[in-house]
CSV table of C-alpha atoms in Angstrom, one decimal:
chain,number,residue,atom,x,y,z
L,1,UNK,CA,31.0,-49.7,-129.3
L,2,UNK,CA,33.4,-52.1,-131.0
L,3,UNK,CA,36.4,-50.8,-129.1
L,4,UNK,CA,34.9,-51.9,-125.8
L,5,UNK,CA,35.7,-55.6,-126.5
L,6,UNK,CA,39.3,-54.6,-127.4
L,7,UNK,CA,39.6,-52.7,-124.1
L,8,UNK,CA,38.2,-55.6,-122.1
L,9,UNK,CA,40.7,-58.0,-123.8
L,10,UNK,CA,43.5,-55.6,-122.9
L,11,UNK,CA,42.3,-55.6,-119.3
L,12,UNK,CA,42.6,-59.4,-119.3
L,13,UNK,CA,46.1,-59.3,-120.8
L,14,UNK,CA,47.3,-56.6,-118.3
L,15,UNK,CA,45.9,-58.5,-115.3
L,16,UNK,CA,47.5,-61.8,-116.6
L,17,UNK,CA,50.9,-60.0,-116.7
L,18,UNK,CA,50.4,-58.6,-113.2
L,19,UNK,CA,49.6,-62.1,-111.9
L,20,UNK,CA,52.8,-63.4,-113.6
L,21,UNK,CA,54.9,-60.7,-112.1
L,22,UNK,CA,53.4,-61.2,-108.6
L,23,UNK,CA,54.2,-64.9,-108.8
L,24,UNK,CA,57.8,-64.2,-109.6
L,25,UNK,CA,58.1,-61.6,-106.9
L,26,UNK,CA,56.8,-64.0,-104.4
L,27,UNK,CA,59.3,-66.7,-105.5
L,28,UNK,CA,62.7,-65.0,-104.9
L,29,UNK,CA,62.7,-61.8,-106.9
L,30,UNK,CA,66.5,-61.7,-106.9
L,31,UNK,CA,66.7,-65.0,-108.9
L,32,UNK,CA,63.8,-63.9,-111.2
L,33,UNK,CA,64.9,-60.3,-111.7
L,34,UNK,CA,65.5,-60.7,-115.5
L,35,UNK,CA,62.1,-62.2,-116.0
L,36,UNK,CA,60.4,-59.6,-113.8
L,37,UNK,CA,62.1,-56.8,-115.7
L,38,UNK,CA,61.0,-58.3,-119.0
L,39,UNK,CA,57.4,-58.6,-117.8
L,40,UNK,CA,57.4,-55.1,-116.4
L,41,UNK,CA,58.6,-53.8,-119.8
L,42,UNK,CA,55.9,-55.8,-121.5
L,43,UNK,CA,53.3,-54.6,-119.1
L,44,UNK,CA,54.5,-51.0,-119.6
L,45,UNK,CA,54.0,-51.3,-123.4
L,46,UNK,CA,50.5,-52.8,-123.1
L,47,UNK,CA,49.4,-50.4,-120.4
L,48,UNK,CA,50.8,-47.3,-122.2
L,49,UNK,CA,48.7,-48.0,-125.3
L,50,UNK,CA,45.6,-49.1,-123.3
L,51,UNK,CA,45.6,-46.1,-120.9
L,52,UNK,CA,46.3,-43.7,-123.8
L,53,UNK,CA,43.3,-45.1,-125.6
L,54,UNK,CA,41.1,-44.7,-122.6
L,55,UNK,CA,42.5,-41.4,-121.3
L,56,UNK,CA,42.7,-39.6,-124.6
L,57,UNK,CA,39.8,-41.0,-126.5
L,58,UNK,CA,37.3,-43.0,-124.4
L,59,UNK,CA,37.0,-40.8,-121.3
L,60,UNK,CA,36.8,-37.5,-123.2
L,61,UNK,CA,34.0,-38.8,-125.4
L,62,UNK,CA,32.1,-40.3,-122.4
L,63,UNK,CA,32.3,-37.0,-120.7
L,64,UNK,CA,30.4,-35.5,-123.6
L,65,UNK,CA,27.7,-38.3,-123.4
L,66,UNK,CA,24.0,-37.4,-123.5
L,67,UNK,CA,23.6,-39.7,-120.5
L,68,UNK,CA,24.3,-37.8,-117.3
L,69,UNK,CA,25.1,-41.1,-115.5
L,70,UNK,CA,27.8,-42.0,-118.1
L,71,UNK,CA,29.1,-38.4,-118.0
L,72,UNK,CA,29.3,-38.3,-114.2
L,73,UNK,CA,30.9,-41.8,-113.9
L,74,UNK,CA,33.5,-41.0,-116.6
L,75,UNK,CA,34.3,-37.7,-114.8
L,76,UNK,CA,34.6,-39.4,-111.4
L,77,UNK,CA,36.8,-42.2,-112.8
L,78,UNK,CA,39.0,-39.8,-114.7
L,79,UNK,CA,39.4,-37.6,-111.6
L,80,UNK,CA,40.2,-40.5,-109.3
L,81,UNK,CA,42.3,-42.7,-111.7
L,82,UNK,CA,43.4,-40.3,-114.5
L,83,UNK,CA,47.0,-40.2,-113.3
L,84,UNK,CA,47.6,-43.9,-113.4
L,85,UNK,CA,49.6,-43.7,-116.7
L,86,UNK,CA,52.0,-41.3,-115.0
L,87,UNK,CA,52.3,-43.4,-111.9
L,88,UNK,CA,53.0,-46.6,-113.8
L,89,UNK,CA,55.5,-44.9,-116.1
L,90,UNK,CA,57.4,-43.7,-113.1
L,91,UNK,CA,57.3,-47.2,-111.5
L,92,UNK,CA,58.4,-48.8,-114.7
L,93,UNK,CA,61.3,-46.4,-115.1
L,94,UNK,CA,62.4,-47.2,-111.6
L,95,UNK,CA,62.3,-51.0,-112.0
L,96,UNK,CA,62.8,-51.8,-115.7
L,97,UNK,CA,66.1,-53.6,-115.3
L,98,UNK,CA,67.2,-56.5,-113.1
L,99,UNK,CA,69.8,-54.4,-111.3
L,100,UNK,CA,67.2,-51.8,-110.3
L,101,UNK,CA,65.0,-54.5,-108.9
L,102,UNK,CA,67.8,-56.2,-107.0
L,103,UNK,CA,69.2,-52.9,-105.6
L,104,UNK,CA,65.9,-51.8,-104.3
L,105,UNK,CA,64.2,-55.1,-103.6
L,106,UNK,CA,62.1,-54.2,-100.6
L,107,UNK,CA,61.0,-50.9,-102.1
L,108,UNK,CA,60.2,-52.6,-105.4
L,109,UNK,CA,58.0,-55.2,-103.7
L,110,UNK,CA,56.1,-52.5,-101.8
L,111,UNK,CA,55.7,-50.2,-104.8
L,112,UNK,CA,54.7,-53.1,-107.1
L,113,UNK,CA,52.0,-54.1,-104.7
L,114,UNK,CA,50.7,-50.6,-104.6
L,115,UNK,CA,50.7,-49.9,-108.3
L,116,UNK,CA,49.2,-53.3,-109.2
L,117,UNK,CA,46.4,-52.7,-106.8
L,118,UNK,CA,45.7,-49.4,-108.5
L,119,UNK,CA,45.6,-51.0,-111.9
L,120,UNK,CA,43.4,-53.8,-110.7
L,121,UNK,CA,41.0,-51.3,-109.1
L,122,UNK,CA,40.8,-49.3,-112.3
L,123,UNK,CA,40.1,-52.3,-114.5
L,124,UNK,CA,37.6,-53.7,-112.1
L,125,UNK,CA,35.7,-50.3,-111.9
L,126,UNK,CA,35.7,-50.0,-115.6
L,127,UNK,CA,34.6,-53.6,-116.2
L,128,UNK,CA,31.9,-53.6,-113.6
L,129,UNK,CA,30.6,-50.0,-113.4
L,130,UNK,CA,31.6,-48.0,-116.5
L,131,UNK,CA,31.5,-50.4,-119.4
L,132,UNK,CA,28.1,-51.8,-118.5
L,133,UNK,CA,26.7,-48.3,-118.6
L,134,UNK,CA,28.0,-47.9,-122.1
L,135,UNK,CA,26.6,-51.1,-123.4
L,136,UNK,CA,23.2,-50.5,-121.8
L,137,UNK,CA,22.6,-47.2,-123.5
């Protein structure tokens, strides 16, 4: 599956952006609010395309797989993590400008930690549990 390499590369890019944002948040988010907003918007674009590819194409095709293990894993992941695109879109809309970040600094920090953990969990599960099943078949 040629698209798998692309999806893995996108995971790396998304995780790198999260790491960058976390570093700026830890280092005076008020002073770095422009850069944080810029990176949130960049992450939003990457994540939107990535999750759309997975949620609209990869997962539906995997749920039709001949392998019951792949089918079950895809269904479980889709059920547990299928709303991540909506959650992140809401987060990005709330904090896509410097003023929104500064006005709600404490809420932004808490929510960014939560949404970033969800993204990291999904990418880890896909990289370590789902993608290996696909390449093994």
